GROMACS .gro file of C-alpha atoms in nm:
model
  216
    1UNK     CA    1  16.214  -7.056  -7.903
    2UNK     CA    2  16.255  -6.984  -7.513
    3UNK     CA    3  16.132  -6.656  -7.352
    4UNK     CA    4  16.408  -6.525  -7.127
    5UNK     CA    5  16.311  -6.235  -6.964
    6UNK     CA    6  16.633  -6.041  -6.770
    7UNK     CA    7  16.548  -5.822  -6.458
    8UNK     CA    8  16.819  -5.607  -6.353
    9UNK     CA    9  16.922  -5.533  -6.017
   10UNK     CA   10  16.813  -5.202  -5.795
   11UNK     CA   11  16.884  -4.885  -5.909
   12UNK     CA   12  17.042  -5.061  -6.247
   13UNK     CA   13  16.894  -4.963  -6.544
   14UNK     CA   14  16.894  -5.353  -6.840
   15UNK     CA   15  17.211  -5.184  -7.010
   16UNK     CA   16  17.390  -5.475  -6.742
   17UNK     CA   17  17.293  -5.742  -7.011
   18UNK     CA   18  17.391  -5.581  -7.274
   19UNK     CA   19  17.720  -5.783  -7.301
   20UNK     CA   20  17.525  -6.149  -7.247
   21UNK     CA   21  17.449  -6.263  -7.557
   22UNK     CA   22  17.281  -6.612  -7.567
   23UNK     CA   23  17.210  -6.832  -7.898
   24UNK     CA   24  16.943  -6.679  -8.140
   25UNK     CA   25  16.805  -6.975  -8.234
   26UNK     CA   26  16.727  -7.100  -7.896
   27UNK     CA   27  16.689  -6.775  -7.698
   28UNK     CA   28  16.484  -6.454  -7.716
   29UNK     CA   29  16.554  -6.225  -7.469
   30UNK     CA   30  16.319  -5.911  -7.297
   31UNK     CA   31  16.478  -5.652  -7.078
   32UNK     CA   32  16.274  -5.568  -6.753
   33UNK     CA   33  16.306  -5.196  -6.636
   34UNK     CA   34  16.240  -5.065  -6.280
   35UNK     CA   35  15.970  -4.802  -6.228
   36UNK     CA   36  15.886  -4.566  -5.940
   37UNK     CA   37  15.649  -4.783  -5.755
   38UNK     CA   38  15.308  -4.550  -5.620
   39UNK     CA   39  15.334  -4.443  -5.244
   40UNK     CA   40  15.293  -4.763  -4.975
   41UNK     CA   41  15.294  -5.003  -5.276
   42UNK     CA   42  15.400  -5.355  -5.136
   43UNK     CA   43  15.680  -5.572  -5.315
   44UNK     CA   44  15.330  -5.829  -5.434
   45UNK     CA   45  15.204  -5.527  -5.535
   46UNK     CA   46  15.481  -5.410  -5.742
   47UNK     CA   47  15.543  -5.781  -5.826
   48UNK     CA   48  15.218  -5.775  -5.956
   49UNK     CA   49  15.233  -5.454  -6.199
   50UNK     CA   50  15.549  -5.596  -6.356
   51UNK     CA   51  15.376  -5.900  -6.474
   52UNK     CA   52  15.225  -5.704  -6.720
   53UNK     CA   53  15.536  -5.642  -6.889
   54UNK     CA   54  15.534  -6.038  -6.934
   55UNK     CA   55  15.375  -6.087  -7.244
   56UNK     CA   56  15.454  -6.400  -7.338
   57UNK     CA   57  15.376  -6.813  -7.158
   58UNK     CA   58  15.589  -7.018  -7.003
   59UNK     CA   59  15.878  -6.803  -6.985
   60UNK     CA   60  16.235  -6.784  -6.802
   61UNK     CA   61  16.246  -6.530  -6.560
   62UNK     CA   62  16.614  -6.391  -6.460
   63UNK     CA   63  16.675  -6.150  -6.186
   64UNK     CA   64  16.946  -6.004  -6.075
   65UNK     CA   65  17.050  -5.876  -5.723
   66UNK     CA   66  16.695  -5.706  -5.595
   67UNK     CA   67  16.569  -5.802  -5.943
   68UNK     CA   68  16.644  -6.203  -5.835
   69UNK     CA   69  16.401  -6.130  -5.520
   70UNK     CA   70  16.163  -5.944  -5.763
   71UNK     CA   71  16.131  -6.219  -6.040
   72UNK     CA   72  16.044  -6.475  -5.731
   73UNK     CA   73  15.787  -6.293  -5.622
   74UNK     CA   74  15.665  -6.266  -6.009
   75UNK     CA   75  15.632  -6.638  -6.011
   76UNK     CA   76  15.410  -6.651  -5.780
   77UNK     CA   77  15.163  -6.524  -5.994
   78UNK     CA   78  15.277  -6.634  -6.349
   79UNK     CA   79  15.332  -6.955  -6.496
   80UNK     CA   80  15.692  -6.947  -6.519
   81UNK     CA   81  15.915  -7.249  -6.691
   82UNK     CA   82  16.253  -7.163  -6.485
   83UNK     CA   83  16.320  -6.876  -6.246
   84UNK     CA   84  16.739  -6.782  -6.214
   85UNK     CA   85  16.866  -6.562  -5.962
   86UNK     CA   86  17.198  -6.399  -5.987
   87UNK     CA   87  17.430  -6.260  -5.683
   88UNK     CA   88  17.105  -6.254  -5.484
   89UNK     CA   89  16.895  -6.430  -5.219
   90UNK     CA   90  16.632  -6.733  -5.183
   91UNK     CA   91  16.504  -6.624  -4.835
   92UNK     CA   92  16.520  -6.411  -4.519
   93UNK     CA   93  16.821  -6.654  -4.398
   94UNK     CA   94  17.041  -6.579  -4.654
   95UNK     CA   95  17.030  -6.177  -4.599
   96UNK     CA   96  17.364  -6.111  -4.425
   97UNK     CA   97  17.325  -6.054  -4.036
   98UNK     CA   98  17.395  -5.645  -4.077
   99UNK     CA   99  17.067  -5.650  -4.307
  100UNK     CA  100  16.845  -5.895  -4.023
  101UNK     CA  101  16.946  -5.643  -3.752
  102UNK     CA  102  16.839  -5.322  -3.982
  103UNK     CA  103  16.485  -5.500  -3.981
  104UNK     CA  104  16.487  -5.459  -3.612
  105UNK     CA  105  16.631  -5.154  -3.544
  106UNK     CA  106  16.488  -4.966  -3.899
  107UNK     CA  107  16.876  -4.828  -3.923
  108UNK     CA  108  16.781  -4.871  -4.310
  109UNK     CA  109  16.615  -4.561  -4.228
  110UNK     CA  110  16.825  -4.316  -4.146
  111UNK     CA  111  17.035  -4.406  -4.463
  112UNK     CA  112  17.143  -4.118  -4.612
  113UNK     CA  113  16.964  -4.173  -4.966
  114UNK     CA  114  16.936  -3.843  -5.025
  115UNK     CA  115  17.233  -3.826  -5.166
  116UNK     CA  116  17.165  -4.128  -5.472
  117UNK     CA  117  17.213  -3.835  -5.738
  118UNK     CA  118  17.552  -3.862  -5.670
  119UNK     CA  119  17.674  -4.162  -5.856
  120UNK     CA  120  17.938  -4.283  -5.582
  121UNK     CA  121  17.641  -4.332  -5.354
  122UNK     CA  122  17.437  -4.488  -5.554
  123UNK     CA  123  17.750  -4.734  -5.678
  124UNK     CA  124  17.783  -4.815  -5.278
  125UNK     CA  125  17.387  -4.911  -5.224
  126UNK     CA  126  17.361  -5.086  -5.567
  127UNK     CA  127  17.717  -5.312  -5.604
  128UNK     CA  128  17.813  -5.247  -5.274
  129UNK     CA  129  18.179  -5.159  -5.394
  130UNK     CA  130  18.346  -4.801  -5.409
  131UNK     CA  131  18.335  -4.715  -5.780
  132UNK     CA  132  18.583  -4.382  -5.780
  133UNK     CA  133  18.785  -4.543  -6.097
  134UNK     CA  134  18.515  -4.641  -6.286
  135UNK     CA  135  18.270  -4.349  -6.211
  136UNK     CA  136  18.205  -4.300  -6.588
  137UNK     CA  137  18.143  -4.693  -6.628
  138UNK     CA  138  17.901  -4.676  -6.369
  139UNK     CA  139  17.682  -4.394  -6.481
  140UNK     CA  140  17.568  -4.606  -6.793
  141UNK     CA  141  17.450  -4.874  -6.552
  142UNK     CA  142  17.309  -4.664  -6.264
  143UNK     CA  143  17.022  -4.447  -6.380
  144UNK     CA  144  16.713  -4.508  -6.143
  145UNK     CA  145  16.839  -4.275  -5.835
  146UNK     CA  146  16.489  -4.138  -5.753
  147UNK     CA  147  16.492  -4.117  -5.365
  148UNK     CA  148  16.159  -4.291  -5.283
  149UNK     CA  149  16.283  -4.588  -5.500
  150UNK     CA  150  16.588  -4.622  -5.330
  151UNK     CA  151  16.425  -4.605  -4.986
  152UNK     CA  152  16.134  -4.855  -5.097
  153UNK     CA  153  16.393  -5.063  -5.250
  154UNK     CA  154  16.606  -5.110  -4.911
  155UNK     CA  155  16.269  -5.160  -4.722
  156UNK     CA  156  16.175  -5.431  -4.914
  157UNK     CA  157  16.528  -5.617  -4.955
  158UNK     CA  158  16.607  -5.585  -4.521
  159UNK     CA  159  16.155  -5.624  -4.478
  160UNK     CA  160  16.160  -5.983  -4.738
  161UNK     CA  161  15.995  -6.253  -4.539
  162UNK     CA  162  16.033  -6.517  -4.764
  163UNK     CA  163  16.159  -6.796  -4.582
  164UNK     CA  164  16.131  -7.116  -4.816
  165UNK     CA  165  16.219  -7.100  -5.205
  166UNK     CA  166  16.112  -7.256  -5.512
  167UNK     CA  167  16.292  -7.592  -5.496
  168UNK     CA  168  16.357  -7.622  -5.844
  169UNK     CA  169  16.471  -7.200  -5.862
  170UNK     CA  170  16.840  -7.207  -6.005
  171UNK     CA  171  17.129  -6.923  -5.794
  172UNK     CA  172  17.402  -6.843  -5.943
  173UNK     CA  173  17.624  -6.639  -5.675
  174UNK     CA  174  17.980  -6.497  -5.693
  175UNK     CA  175  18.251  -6.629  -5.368
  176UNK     CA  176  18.323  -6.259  -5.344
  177UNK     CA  177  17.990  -6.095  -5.321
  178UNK     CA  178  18.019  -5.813  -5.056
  179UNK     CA  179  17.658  -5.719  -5.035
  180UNK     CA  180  17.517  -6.085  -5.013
  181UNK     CA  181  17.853  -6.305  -4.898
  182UNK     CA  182  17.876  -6.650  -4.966
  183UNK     CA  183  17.874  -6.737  -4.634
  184UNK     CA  184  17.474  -6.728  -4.629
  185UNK     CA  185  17.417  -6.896  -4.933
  186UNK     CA  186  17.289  -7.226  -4.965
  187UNK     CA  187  17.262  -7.436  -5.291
  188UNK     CA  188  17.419  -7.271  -5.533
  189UNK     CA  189  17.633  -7.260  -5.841
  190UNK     CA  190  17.925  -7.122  -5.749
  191UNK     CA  191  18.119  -6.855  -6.003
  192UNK     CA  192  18.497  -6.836  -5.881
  193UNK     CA  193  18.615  -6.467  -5.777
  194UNK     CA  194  18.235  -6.372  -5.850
  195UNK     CA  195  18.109  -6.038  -5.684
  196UNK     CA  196  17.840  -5.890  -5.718
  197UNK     CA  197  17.843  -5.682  -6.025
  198UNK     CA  198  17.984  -6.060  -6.221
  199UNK     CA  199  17.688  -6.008  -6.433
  200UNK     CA  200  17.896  -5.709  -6.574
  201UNK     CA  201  18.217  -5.810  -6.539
  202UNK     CA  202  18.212  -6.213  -6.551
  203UNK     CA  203  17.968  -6.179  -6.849
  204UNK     CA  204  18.191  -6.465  -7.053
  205UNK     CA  205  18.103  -6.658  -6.769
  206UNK     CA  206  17.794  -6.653  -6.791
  207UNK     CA  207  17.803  -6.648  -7.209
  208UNK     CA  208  17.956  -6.994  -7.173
  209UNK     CA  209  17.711  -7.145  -6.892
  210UNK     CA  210  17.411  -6.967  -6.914
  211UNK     CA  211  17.243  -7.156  -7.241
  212UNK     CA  212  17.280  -7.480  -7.078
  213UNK     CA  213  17.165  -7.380  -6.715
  214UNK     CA  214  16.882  -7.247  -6.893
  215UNK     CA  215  16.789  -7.571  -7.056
  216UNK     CA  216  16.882  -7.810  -6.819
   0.00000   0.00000   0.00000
């Protein structure tokens, strides 16, 4: 029986999983939860904490989004049997140029997170899509809108100075991802008319190819 632990992406609370449903037989899954890292706690550091939560060896690590960037920095100190990202990024290259320039100029600062209570903001920052229709949807997903987590959070996505990967880490990415486009992404599998939420709304997708991408 496989470990396969699922980390979901920033601000999402694991209720994004709850439609992937993966053989019993094979498969037993843990759902990762964010928590409100301590003031000036680095990404390692954070990393670090949530590797408590992994209680059992040689497990599959799955991250999502911010949670894919998380669960490779968890490897590092884990022994790990397969690390997945989904509708994420391997390294600083892959961060699309508007995110590069914010670690220059610290624009990611003057955000206005604030405002992350309100559930159309926080939709923006965490799928990167306007959410007005499906406002109701959203609030099941969306449910860690403290402030300093939301500005940590964008400090260490725009700050990540990873800049070579796991060569045998599997990414799964979406051809219509607006927060991370396509464009940047090297070596992955491809999910047609993907974006970044396809974890949510592609989840037959990934109910069909998951087992075997898992095992492979």
């Amino acid at each position: 029986m496989l470990n396969v632990y699922l980390m979901p992406g920033m601000a999402a609370n694991p209720s994004i999983f709850k439609n992937i449903k993966l053989p019993e037989d094979k498969f037993n899954l843990h759902l990762l939860s964010w928590f409100v890292p301590n003031k000036g706690m680095s990404l390692e550091e954070y990393a670090l904490q949530m590797c408590t939560k992994i209680t059992k060896p040689n497990v599959v690590l799955i991250g999502v989004s911010f949670g894919g960037v998380l669960v490779q920095e968890m490897a590092k100190h884990i022994n790990i049997k397969k690390v997945i990202i989904i509708s994420s990024v391997k390294s600083k290259y892959e961060l699309p140029r508007r995110m590069r320039l914010a670690k220059y100029t610290k624009a990611y600062k003057l955000l206005p997170t604030g405002l992350v209570t309100n559930i159309e903001v926080l939709a923006k920052y965490a799928f990167g899509e306007t959410v007005t229709k499906r406002l109701e949807l959203y609030e099941e997903y969306l449910s860690v809108n403290d402030k300093y987590y939301i500005d940590w959070s964008l400090e260490q996505i725009i700050n990540w100075n990873q800049d070579k990967c796991d060569p045998n880490l599997v990414h799964i990415h979406g051809d219509k991802d607006p927060v991370f486009p396509i464009k940047h992404i090297k070596n992955c599998i491809t999910v047609p008319n993907g974006t970044h939420i396809m974890i949510i709304n592609r989840f037959k997708w990934f109910n069909e190819h998951l087992p075997q991408i898992i095992l492979e």
